[in-house]
Amino acid sequence: MTTTTAKSKVLPPPTERYSLLGWLHKNLFSTWYNALLTLFAAWLTYAMLKPTLTWIFGEARWDVISANLKLFMIGRYPIEQEWRVWAALFLLTWVIGLSWGSWVKKFELSGLVLLLIPVFMALLPFSMDDRLKILGLSVFSLIGYVIAKSQPATFSKVSIFAWLLYFPVGLLIIRGLTGDEGFFPVVDTQLWGGLMLTVLLSVLGIMFSFPIGVSLALGRQSKLPIISWISIGFIETIRGVPLITILFMMDLMLPLFLPSEIRIESIIRALVGITFFSAAYMAENVRGGLQSIPRGQHEASHALGLSGFQTMAFIIMPQALRAVIPILVSQFIGLLKDTTLVMILSLFDILGIGKAVLGNPDYIGTSREVYLFIAAVFWILSYGMSYASQRLETALGLGER
Amino acid sequence: MSENNNNDPIIVCQDVHKWYGQFHALRGIDMEVRKGEVIVIFGPSGSGKSTFIRTINRLEEHQSGQIVVDSIELTHDVRNIEAIRKETGMVFQQFNLFPHLTVLQNITLAPLQVHKWKKEKAEEIAMQLLERVGIPEQAEKFPGQLSGGQQQRVAIARALAMQLKIMLFDEPTSALDPEMIKEVLDVMTELAESGMTMLVVTHEMGFARSVADRMFFFDEGQIVESGSPEDIYNNPQEDRTKLFLSQILQH
Ligand SMILES: Nc1ncnc2c1ncn2[C@@H]1O[C@H](COP(=O)(O)OP(=O)(O)O)[C@@H](O)[C@H]1O
Ligand SMILES: [Mg+2]
């Protein structure tokens, strides 16, 4: 046996020194071909960026966006009722603030960033009125945050109810309930449009397809043949057809089955089509997650005396869903973009509004501006979802296993 | 704990057979286990040891013969299966802790859901058990953050939380690094001394010798030989037992 020094020294890890030149050398100019590549890439970036930026800040006619902003945001929703959309938004930011304050334990930078987004947006050239309302969003979320922080334990439960209540209440505010007259007149859903419609269809599509998809995934594995056949039939039929076909079917075929007095609003038909479509994919993704859970987890749970349902609810499903968060988020991002197909149900989502605006002779030749704007909106939404999912994954410790 | 009917068998297996498809994995197992007994099952890989102890809590279904646990017969009746699972706990070679739950939640889940205990009671008992297996400071960690030996001790505490009468161990130390084997065996020894009925599949012969009341040698789905540790070690009757013992005792 050999003995080393009684106390071997505990050393800190070696620190790497960073200097700008060192970094440049290491990453960009380490070899002659690397240097060549760097120079070429720099030239290419410049060549492409320069005309783009000159166009964006010089020639582009952004008035097509600012003049039609209301259309882009809420479609043909009557202007005198616009405050109701704001009300729903205020409520939303308040609920977000509430859950933030009660669920997120330590102070987080991302919370502050989220809070500041409206502040930055208020710097954009909106009308004074709109700027105030946008700032109001920040204020409402801050109020929710402060309220929740005062008693996190109680408000963590309250915020779950708040979310459950938010969707029916928010929809009711936007839709109205007092017939055609009065303080809260019904706004025909045919008039809903723009970003509001895009977001509504995606969010509701995701919310409804989630439980249906999970049930289908479980149904497919069911020991009862009837249930598994129905689930497999549904999943495979829907997955075998493009979404646009499903939406056509909703538009053309549904009226054939229903008595002629019953006219289902286009938005409902779109939502049902989107939900079914998403649920079928969701089911397959969840099934993949279920199969990835080792048999030992089922066995340990059964050995402890937990029933089949309890095993699924407490052991298998939570792990399966965690494992498929990244796939589900890609699927939901796909869903968000697929909502543009509701155009064929003569609904005007943000892309539909863009096309309609371009049909206006005043705005001939502005398609670049319009499509770039729409692309930017979709990019922000998609990136937001993807960022949120990464945060969720780290919060749930997905990488730790 | 001395109970007046200490000689009653708590597990009775009669002529238990089990097939995997065409493969005859258990070929007529007979065994009676009395309350408080510690049984060690050993034998070559693939001899049906796991299959056998997994039939006792119905993780595997036997196709003929009879298994009675604490006067409840194991049949297709789900209520009987549930009743038996409430009396038996199992510790696996691969620990099988729930990775998405903390140590404390791993232990309290079944008491909360199956026994419908209050949260305070479940957590108090869980902490007592963690104390008993020597890792109360790990309560808030996740299984992935613990060493193998610690995970296996949590698995034992998790089973004990159900206040059961019988513990089944399927090679509880086979997946552990050598320096962690002892900490798990110590917990098991303490458990045996406290009077728990235990069926242990293991090749830890030191443990078997000092703790087991009886040992069963399995080969090809049958019990080849059984007896007290002294009989098995000093005076094995069957050639297969001798051969197997000489192989594992070389180490
Ligand atoms: N699920 C299964 N399907 C088919 N064969 C199995 C299954 N489980 C075990 N076996 C077979 O049954 C025999 C006994 O296995 P097992 O009880 O795990 O043995 P041991 O635990 O003694 O090593 C082995 O030959 C094994 O291949
Ligand atoms: Mg085995």
XYZ file of C-alpha atoms and ligand atoms in Angstrom:
680
model
C 0.000 0.000 0.000
C 1.269 3.415 -0.862
C 0.299 6.470 1.085
C 0.229 9.904 -0.419
C 0.514 13.091 1.588
C -1.823 12.974 4.527
C -3.916 15.825 3.242
C -4.022 16.069 -0.515
C -4.803 19.641 -1.421
C -8.252 20.485 -2.666
C -7.746 22.696 -5.696
C -10.233 25.001 -7.337
C -10.934 24.205 -10.999
C -8.614 26.041 -13.392
C -10.098 29.324 -14.483
C -10.109 30.235 -18.121
C -9.165 33.784 -18.842
C -11.168 35.485 -21.473
C -9.907 38.387 -23.474
C -11.570 39.702 -26.589
C -8.532 38.963 -28.730
C -8.148 35.532 -27.223
C -11.779 34.741 -27.864
C -11.560 35.976 -31.443
C -8.497 33.909 -32.059
C -9.894 30.784 -30.509
C -13.282 30.845 -32.157
C -12.914 32.725 -35.430
C -9.304 32.745 -36.594
C -7.779 29.551 -35.233
C -6.601 28.297 -38.661
C -6.125 29.966 -42.047
C -9.278 28.352 -43.507
C -11.241 29.202 -40.410
C -10.148 32.813 -40.868
C -11.162 32.700 -44.519
C -14.555 31.298 -43.583
C -15.026 34.003 -40.978
C -14.260 36.741 -43.480
C -16.568 35.214 -46.071
C -19.401 34.891 -43.556
C -18.886 38.486 -42.475
C -19.067 39.683 -46.063
C -22.205 37.622 -46.733
C -23.937 38.961 -43.639
C -23.113 42.505 -44.631
C -24.254 41.984 -48.225
C -27.586 40.619 -47.107
C -28.225 42.770 -44.095
C -27.474 46.114 -45.687
C -30.255 46.186 -48.300
C -32.670 44.568 -45.843
C -32.015 47.156 -43.162
C -32.095 50.030 -45.658
C -35.455 48.767 -46.782
C -36.851 48.201 -43.295
C -35.795 51.619 -42.006
C -36.071 53.541 -45.252
C -38.293 52.510 -48.089
C -40.787 50.221 -46.384
C -44.316 51.631 -46.029
C -45.064 50.616 -42.472
C -48.181 52.775 -42.512
C -49.981 49.759 -43.955
C -49.505 48.100 -40.582
C -50.136 51.054 -38.315
C -53.220 52.155 -40.261
C -54.708 48.657 -40.112
C -53.406 47.652 -36.723
C -56.860 47.199 -35.284
C -57.765 44.846 -38.149
C -54.602 42.848 -37.640
C -55.244 42.520 -33.944
C -58.977 41.864 -33.628
C -60.345 41.676 -37.192
C -63.767 43.198 -37.759
C -64.663 43.151 -34.098
C -66.694 46.367 -33.623
C -64.508 49.265 -32.577
C -66.956 50.514 -29.938
C -66.705 47.108 -28.216
C -62.926 46.983 -28.405
C -62.638 47.736 -24.687
C -63.961 44.262 -23.970
C -60.934 42.674 -25.607
C -58.785 44.915 -23.452
C -60.766 43.885 -20.392
C -60.112 40.227 -21.191
C -56.407 41.029 -21.611
C -56.235 42.931 -18.321
C -57.817 39.988 -16.583
C -55.336 37.665 -18.275
C -52.270 39.613 -17.170
C -53.717 39.824 -13.668
C -54.104 36.028 -13.524
C -50.575 35.591 -14.900
C -49.235 37.928 -12.209
C -51.199 36.046 -9.571
C -49.790 32.669 -10.531
C -46.316 34.098 -10.938
C -46.378 35.509 -7.444
C -47.649 32.326 -5.851
C -45.771 29.649 -7.810
C -42.380 31.091 -8.588
C -40.444 31.053 -5.353
C -37.404 33.165 -5.980
C -37.157 36.424 -7.815
C -36.533 35.707 -11.446
C -35.104 37.852 -14.161
C -37.490 36.421 -16.735
C -40.396 37.697 -14.653
C -39.029 41.188 -14.842
C -38.465 40.852 -18.580
C -42.053 39.703 -19.034
C -43.197 42.689 -17.017
C -41.107 45.052 -19.116
C -42.343 43.813 -22.504
C -45.444 46.021 -22.361
C -43.262 48.937 -21.260
C -41.112 48.551 -24.367
C -44.178 48.062 -26.505
C -45.535 51.310 -25.167
C -42.542 53.031 -26.739
C -43.714 51.986 -30.200
C -45.676 54.506 -32.232
C -49.145 53.600 -31.038
C -51.817 56.124 -30.167
C -51.472 57.629 -26.694
C -54.617 55.832 -25.656
C -53.238 52.443 -26.674
C -49.927 53.107 -24.992
C -51.689 53.718 -21.712
C -53.657 50.515 -22.058
C -50.508 48.545 -22.863
C -48.846 49.978 -19.776
C -51.987 49.010 -17.908
C -51.210 45.366 -18.721
C -47.974 45.668 -16.783
C -49.742 47.336 -13.902
C -52.397 44.615 -13.716
C -49.854 41.822 -13.687
C -47.892 43.656 -11.009
C -51.054 43.987 -8.896
C -51.666 40.243 -9.258
C -48.052 39.536 -8.343
C -48.114 41.692 -5.222
C -51.429 40.242 -4.044
C -50.143 36.691 -4.473
C -46.817 37.413 -2.819
C -48.614 38.521 0.331
C -49.919 34.982 0.854
C -48.352 32.562 -1.623
C -49.800 29.437 0.004
C -53.442 30.479 -0.352
C -53.039 32.075 -3.733
C -51.352 29.081 -5.302
C -54.712 27.326 -4.980
C -56.654 30.448 -5.924
C -54.604 30.847 -9.083
C -55.549 27.373 -10.307
C -59.214 28.291 -9.965
C -58.487 31.631 -11.554
C -57.116 29.871 -14.649
C -60.034 27.480 -14.820
C -62.438 30.399 -14.547
C -60.485 32.660 -16.841
C -61.284 30.913 -20.088
C -65.087 30.861 -19.820
C -65.143 34.356 -18.327
C -62.727 35.778 -20.888
C -64.694 34.246 -23.744
C -67.925 35.564 -22.302
C -66.506 39.065 -22.071
C -65.437 38.954 -25.703
C -68.606 37.327 -26.950
C -71.094 39.285 -24.817
C -74.415 38.139 -23.427
C -77.172 40.728 -23.624
C -78.511 40.067 -27.126
C -77.926 42.802 -29.676
C -78.526 45.761 -27.416
C -77.231 47.092 -24.158
C -73.950 47.214 -22.359
C -72.720 43.789 -23.356
C -74.147 43.002 -26.805
C -73.246 39.732 -28.452
C -70.562 40.134 -31.091
C -71.081 37.642 -33.896
C -68.104 35.286 -33.955
C -67.916 35.786 -37.713
C -66.526 39.242 -36.903
C -63.740 37.960 -34.647
C -60.462 37.942 -36.436
C -56.818 38.826 -36.647
C -54.299 37.896 -34.006
C -57.099 37.463 -31.477
C -58.649 34.691 -33.572
C -55.289 33.041 -34.221
C -54.474 32.968 -30.515
C -57.973 31.869 -29.496
C -58.051 28.970 -31.934
C -54.572 27.806 -30.959
C -55.002 28.113 -27.215
C -58.457 26.526 -27.150
C -57.326 23.881 -29.646
C -54.418 22.979 -27.395
C -56.547 23.012 -24.253
C -59.272 20.782 -25.655
C -56.997 18.430 -27.555
C -54.887 17.766 -24.469
C -57.415 15.723 -22.465
C -58.839 14.131 -25.609
C -55.360 13.149 -26.778
C -54.432 11.666 -23.398
C -57.696 9.711 -23.293
C -57.110 8.402 -26.815
C -53.581 7.335 -25.907
C -54.925 5.430 -22.904
C -57.857 4.120 -24.951
C -55.507 2.742 -27.546
C -53.790 0.656 -24.863
C -57.051 -0.432 -23.281
C -57.679 -4.129 -22.735
C -61.292 -3.677 -23.856
C -61.260 -4.271 -27.616
C -64.156 -1.880 -28.335
C -62.340 1.039 -26.725
C -59.004 0.314 -28.349
C -60.615 -0.166 -31.780
C -62.482 3.134 -31.527
C -59.311 4.923 -30.419
C -57.153 3.389 -33.131
C -59.819 4.090 -35.761
C -60.102 7.728 -34.731
C -56.352 8.303 -34.474
C -55.441 6.631 -37.746
C -58.288 8.204 -39.715
C -57.466 11.713 -38.576
C -53.741 11.261 -39.023
C -54.292 9.966 -42.520
C -55.920 13.201 -43.652
C -54.468 16.720 -43.970
C -55.950 19.374 -41.690
C -57.273 21.324 -44.651
C -59.384 18.322 -45.630
C -60.769 18.021 -42.128
C -61.702 21.687 -42.168
C -63.409 21.234 -45.571
C -65.332 18.299 -44.173
C -66.400 20.438 -41.236
C -67.601 23.083 -43.668
C -69.273 20.945 -46.329
C -70.147 17.619 -44.767
C -71.344 18.600 -41.304
C -74.451 20.446 -42.590
C -75.495 17.248 -44.400
C -75.768 15.376 -41.106
C -77.474 18.120 -39.172
C -81.006 19.438 -39.599
C -81.004 22.585 -41.727
C -82.208 24.875 -38.903
C -79.052 24.216 -36.956
C -76.210 26.358 -38.199
C -73.009 25.870 -36.305
C -70.823 28.936 -36.191
C -67.722 28.711 -38.370
C -65.456 29.323 -35.410
C -66.853 26.281 -33.625
C -66.441 24.151 -36.725
C -62.857 25.330 -37.092
C -62.170 24.664 -33.436
C -63.621 21.152 -33.581
C -61.567 20.335 -36.676
C -58.370 21.707 -35.166
C -59.000 19.956 -31.850
C -59.604 16.556 -33.452
C -56.550 16.947 -35.637
C -54.322 17.946 -32.757
C -55.774 15.281 -30.439
C -54.871 12.479 -32.831
C -51.237 13.576 -32.975
C -51.189 14.273 -29.266
C -52.423 10.714 -28.636
C -49.545 9.186 -30.560
C -46.971 11.396 -28.865
C -48.322 10.587 -25.425
C -48.364 6.902 -26.286
C -44.675 7.161 -27.098
C -44.117 8.701 -23.682
C -46.131 5.982 -21.963
C -44.074 3.291 -23.639
C -40.832 4.939 -22.601
C -41.583 4.355 -18.906
C -39.798 1.210 -17.693
C -41.840 -1.770 -16.548
C -40.279 -1.511 -13.086
C -42.283 1.664 -12.445
C -45.572 -0.165 -13.005
C -44.369 -3.064 -10.889
C -43.170 -0.948 -7.990
C -46.449 0.925 -7.961
C -48.573 -2.230 -8.064
C -46.420 -3.859 -5.410
C -47.212 -0.901 -3.140
C -50.898 -1.633 -3.592
C -51.768 1.288 -5.844
C -54.598 0.526 -8.264
C -54.247 0.647 -12.028
C -55.841 4.089 -12.131
C -53.651 5.436 -9.309
C -50.552 4.018 -10.971
C -51.448 5.801 -14.195
C -52.370 9.078 -12.509
C -49.489 9.404 -10.033
C -46.621 7.386 -11.500
C -46.843 6.742 -15.210
C -48.644 9.739 -16.707
C -46.597 12.457 -14.963
C -43.368 10.862 -16.157
C -44.696 10.170 -19.640
C -45.903 13.745 -20.095
C -42.610 15.147 -18.860
C -40.749 12.991 -21.316
C -42.790 14.293 -24.241
C -42.895 18.014 -23.401
C -40.469 18.907 -26.222
C -42.470 16.924 -28.788
C -45.760 18.340 -27.570
C -44.446 21.870 -27.804
C -43.314 21.330 -31.402
C -46.724 19.925 -32.099
C -48.402 22.962 -30.566
C -46.183 25.321 -32.523
C -47.277 23.447 -35.632
C -50.874 23.837 -34.537
C -50.435 27.583 -34.102
C -49.265 27.908 -37.684
C -51.896 25.505 -38.994
C -54.666 27.765 -37.702
C -54.018 29.929 -40.776
C -55.962 27.299 -42.734
C -59.236 28.458 -41.182
C -59.355 30.888 -44.064
C -61.271 28.233 -45.989
C -64.066 28.509 -43.425
C -64.171 32.221 -44.309
C -62.679 33.152 -40.977
C -60.094 35.912 -40.991
C -57.144 35.018 -38.835
C -54.116 37.282 -38.899
C -52.969 35.925 -42.281
C -56.481 36.228 -43.686
C -56.614 39.836 -42.532
C -53.251 40.415 -44.224
C -54.646 39.149 -47.517
C -57.759 41.277 -47.117
C -55.687 44.384 -46.429
C -53.594 43.714 -49.518
C -56.806 43.571 -51.535
C -57.377 47.221 -50.700
C -56.176 49.378 -53.663
C -54.645 51.900 -51.222
C -52.079 49.352 -50.197
C -50.962 47.961 -53.530
C -47.305 46.954 -53.426
C -47.052 46.517 -49.685
C -47.112 42.737 -49.549
C -43.526 42.605 -48.272
C -44.389 44.768 -45.297
C -47.562 42.843 -44.513
C -46.040 39.380 -44.770
C -42.926 40.377 -42.883
C -45.084 41.723 -40.094
C -47.164 38.538 -39.958
C -44.031 36.407 -40.018
C -42.622 38.428 -37.126
C -45.800 37.919 -35.108
C -45.731 34.164 -35.686
C -42.038 34.052 -34.876
C -42.568 35.821 -31.557
C -45.415 33.485 -30.607
C -43.542 30.328 -31.640
C -40.340 31.393 -29.989
C -42.245 32.319 -26.850
C -43.741 28.837 -26.687
C -40.424 27.180 -27.284
C -38.732 29.350 -24.646
C -41.480 28.640 -22.127
C -41.117 24.919 -22.711
C -37.369 25.065 -22.130
C -38.013 26.849 -18.853
C -40.610 24.264 -17.931
C -38.190 21.438 -18.689
C -35.461 22.870 -16.483
C -37.981 23.651 -13.763
C -39.144 20.038 -13.802
C -35.564 18.784 -13.793
C -35.959 16.873 -17.026
C -32.248 16.857 -17.717
C -31.390 15.432 -14.326
C -32.419 11.860 -14.966
C -42.745 -9.092 19.008
C -43.944 -12.412 20.297
C -47.386 -13.382 19.161
C -49.111 -16.421 20.546
C -49.626 -18.079 17.161
C -46.061 -17.684 15.983
C -46.003 -21.083 14.364
C -48.868 -20.439 11.957
C -47.711 -20.336 8.369
C -48.219 -16.887 6.870
C -47.370 -17.991 3.317
C -48.381 -21.372 1.941
C -47.427 -22.401 -1.589
C -48.547 -25.763 -2.910
C -47.445 -27.238 -6.213
C -47.085 -23.837 -7.902
C -46.530 -23.962 -11.658
C -45.837 -21.126 -14.038
C -45.257 -21.079 -17.783
C -43.961 -18.266 -19.973
C -45.534 -19.328 -23.259
C -44.154 -22.829 -23.766
C -41.385 -22.379 -21.199
C -42.005 -24.092 -17.874
C -40.456 -21.597 -15.429
C -41.812 -22.926 -12.096
C -42.264 -26.686 -11.845
C -44.179 -27.401 -8.672
C -42.940 -25.223 -5.856
C -43.987 -26.124 -2.296
C -43.095 -23.785 0.537
C -44.474 -22.813 3.908
C -43.252 -19.709 5.664
C -44.037 -19.004 9.304
C -44.516 -15.577 10.816
C -41.239 -13.840 11.492
C -39.172 -16.299 9.487
C -36.360 -15.132 7.248
C -36.090 -17.226 4.096
C -33.164 -16.957 1.704
C -33.630 -18.208 -1.844
C -30.562 -18.788 -3.985
C -29.642 -20.607 -7.141
C -28.271 -20.085 -10.629
C -29.458 -17.322 -12.898
C -32.646 -18.230 -14.719
C -33.672 -20.813 -12.132
C -36.978 -19.050 -11.404
C -36.151 -17.263 -8.136
C -37.540 -13.904 -9.258
C -40.486 -15.525 -10.934
C -41.351 -17.310 -7.726
C -41.259 -14.385 -5.331
C -43.106 -12.249 -7.895
C -45.978 -14.729 -7.959
C -46.483 -14.089 -4.238
C -47.666 -10.515 -4.817
C -49.081 -11.290 -8.244
C -46.577 -9.376 -10.327
C -46.549 -12.708 -12.144
C -49.570 -14.971 -12.375
C -49.190 -18.669 -11.562
C -51.207 -21.018 -13.704
C -51.701 -23.940 -11.364
C -51.229 -24.749 -7.699
C -52.212 -22.674 -4.703
C -50.747 -19.619 -3.015
C -52.247 -18.442 0.281
C -50.887 -15.334 1.977
C -52.109 -14.519 5.479
C -55.188 -16.723 4.899
C -56.056 -14.954 1.662
C -55.895 -17.113 -1.426
C -54.366 -15.550 -4.511
C -56.983 -15.878 -7.257
C -58.185 -13.784 -10.148
C -60.314 -11.846 -7.683
C -58.931 -8.313 -7.734
C -59.968 -7.740 -4.113
C -57.812 -10.640 -2.973
C -54.883 -9.370 -4.997
C -55.281 -5.903 -3.509
C -55.570 -7.320 -0.007
C -52.389 -9.358 -0.432
C -50.516 -6.413 -1.893
C -51.413 -4.417 1.199
C -49.700 -7.046 3.348
C -46.591 -7.540 1.236
C -43.877 -5.139 0.204
C -41.279 -5.686 -2.448
C -37.739 -4.409 -2.929
C -36.290 -4.735 -6.405
C -32.791 -5.174 -7.743
C -33.113 -1.912 -9.710
C -34.682 0.006 -6.755
C -37.546 1.265 -8.983
C -37.988 4.489 -7.051
C -40.257 7.047 -8.685
C -37.810 9.518 -10.218
C -40.283 12.418 -10.461
C -41.073 12.385 -6.731
C -38.903 13.389 -3.804
C -37.750 10.767 -1.339
C -40.469 11.851 1.082
C -43.146 11.741 -1.631
C -41.934 8.316 -2.753
C -42.570 7.043 0.752
C -45.841 8.845 1.490
C -47.590 8.294 -1.854
C -48.968 4.818 -1.168
C -49.985 5.485 2.474
C -51.830 8.618 1.318
C -53.541 6.971 -1.642
C -54.098 3.416 -0.431
C -54.523 3.823 3.328
C -55.956 7.352 2.953
C -53.848 8.606 5.827
C -53.631 12.282 6.676
C -50.603 14.008 5.200
C -49.135 14.841 8.628
C -49.353 11.234 9.778
C -47.862 9.875 6.549
C -44.970 12.338 6.656
C -44.289 11.697 10.313
C -44.088 7.954 9.732
C -42.005 8.478 6.611
C -39.499 10.526 8.589
C -39.340 7.855 11.297
C -38.600 5.262 8.628
C -35.934 7.412 7.009
C -34.406 7.757 10.444
C -34.491 3.983 10.781
C -32.710 3.394 7.465
C -30.262 6.145 8.345
C -30.940 8.889 5.780
C -33.391 11.430 7.257
C -31.373 14.284 5.735
C -32.192 13.104 2.195
C -35.982 13.538 2.521
C -36.314 16.456 0.115
C -33.965 15.130 -2.557
C -34.917 13.316 -5.724
C -33.870 9.670 -6.209
C -31.505 10.648 -9.029
C -29.458 12.648 -6.522
C -28.789 9.677 -4.220
C -26.238 6.877 -4.320
C -27.401 3.363 -5.115
C -27.202 2.278 -1.497
C -29.243 5.266 -0.373
C -31.819 4.623 -3.087
C -32.236 1.039 -2.006
C -32.702 2.121 1.614
C -35.393 4.559 0.479
C -37.028 1.676 -1.393
C -37.069 -0.344 1.812
C -38.542 2.580 3.755
C -41.143 3.064 1.025
C -42.295 -0.525 1.372
C -42.269 -0.411 5.182
C -44.470 2.689 5.192
C -47.375 0.466 4.192
C -47.197 -1.208 7.624
C -46.989 -4.629 6.108
C -46.366 -8.137 7.375
C -44.163 -9.630 4.670
C -41.194 -8.228 2.776
C -40.014 -9.693 -0.525
C -36.486 -8.853 -1.659
C -35.313 -9.695 -5.178
C -31.512 -9.448 -5.235
C -31.553 -6.123 -3.369
C -27.774 -5.700 -3.424
C -26.890 -7.058 -6.864
C -26.930 -3.650 -8.557
C -24.830 -1.984 -5.851
C -21.161 -1.096 -5.674
C -19.349 -3.237 -3.073
C -18.992 -0.449 -0.503
C -22.743 0.140 -0.469
C -23.809 -3.464 -0.059
C -23.169 -3.414 3.663
C -25.343 -0.401 4.420
C -28.309 -2.130 2.773
C -27.638 -5.496 4.404
C -27.417 -3.763 7.808
C -30.890 -2.338 7.332
C -32.181 -5.750 6.285
C -30.574 -7.428 9.279
C -32.159 -4.918 11.635
C -35.506 -5.556 9.929
C -35.137 -9.312 10.363
C -34.326 -8.856 14.044
C -37.448 -6.764 14.488
C -39.507 -9.814 13.566
C -40.511 -9.087 9.968
C -41.294 -12.066 7.761
C -38.823 -11.895 4.887
C -38.237 -13.745 1.630
C -34.882 -12.752 0.237
C -33.396 -13.747 -3.086
C -29.687 -13.123 -2.610
C -26.232 -14.518 -3.079
C -24.824 -12.644 -0.080
C -23.820 -15.744 1.787
C -22.574 -13.923 4.873
C -25.972 -12.339 5.298
C -27.728 -15.650 4.679
C -25.609 -17.449 7.204
C -26.149 -14.959 10.016
C -29.762 -13.955 9.399
C -31.633 -16.708 7.537
C -33.767 -19.248 9.347
C -34.013 -21.492 6.305
C -32.472 -21.495 2.857
C -33.917 -22.802 -0.413
C -31.777 -23.769 -3.375
C -33.563 -23.286 -6.716
C -32.568 -24.840 -9.996
C -34.548 -25.151 -13.229
C -37.785 -24.014 -11.651
C -37.661 -26.453 -8.741
C -36.568 -26.468 -5.127
C -33.591 -28.791 -5.167
C -32.735 -28.577 -1.489
C -33.722 -26.668 1.622
C -32.601 -26.466 5.215
C -30.991 -24.332 7.873
C -27.893 -22.353 6.859
C -25.694 -24.816 8.793
C -27.129 -27.797 6.901
C -26.784 -26.065 3.549
C -23.227 -24.875 4.080
C -21.731 -27.722 6.027
C -23.678 -30.635 4.792
C -25.314 -30.138 1.395
C -26.976 -33.297 0.123
C -27.344 -32.637 -3.596
C -24.500 -32.441 -6.097
C -26.033 -29.410 -7.779
C -26.076 -27.555 -4.478
C -22.470 -28.458 -3.758
C -21.363 -27.367 -7.208
C -23.224 -24.073 -6.994
C -21.973 -23.294 -3.492
C -18.395 -24.048 -4.496
C -18.803 -21.609 -7.400
C -20.186 -18.703 -5.408
C -18.057 -19.209 -2.310
C -14.877 -18.929 -4.363
C -15.234 -15.173 -4.381
N -41.434 -12.217 -18.867
C -40.820 -13.355 -19.243
N -41.100 -13.931 -20.445
C -40.498 -15.082 -20.826
N -39.602 -15.726 -20.108
C -39.263 -15.231 -18.896
C -39.853 -14.009 -18.422
N -39.334 -13.732 -17.199
C -38.453 -14.748 -16.943
N -38.423 -15.625 -17.952
C -37.622 -16.847 -18.000
O -37.941 -17.618 -16.882
C -36.772 -18.196 -16.321
C -36.679 -17.809 -14.855
O -36.418 -16.425 -14.769
P -36.171 -15.683 -13.385
O -37.260 -16.027 -12.466
O -35.977 -14.252 -13.682
O -34.805 -16.344 -12.921
P -33.827 -15.884 -11.761
O -34.457 -14.748 -11.029
O -33.659 -17.093 -10.937
O -32.560 -15.509 -12.430
C -35.594 -17.710 -17.137
O -35.221 -18.713 -18.044
C -36.132 -16.538 -17.885
O -35.538 -16.442 -19.160
Mg -33.786 -12.742 -10.811
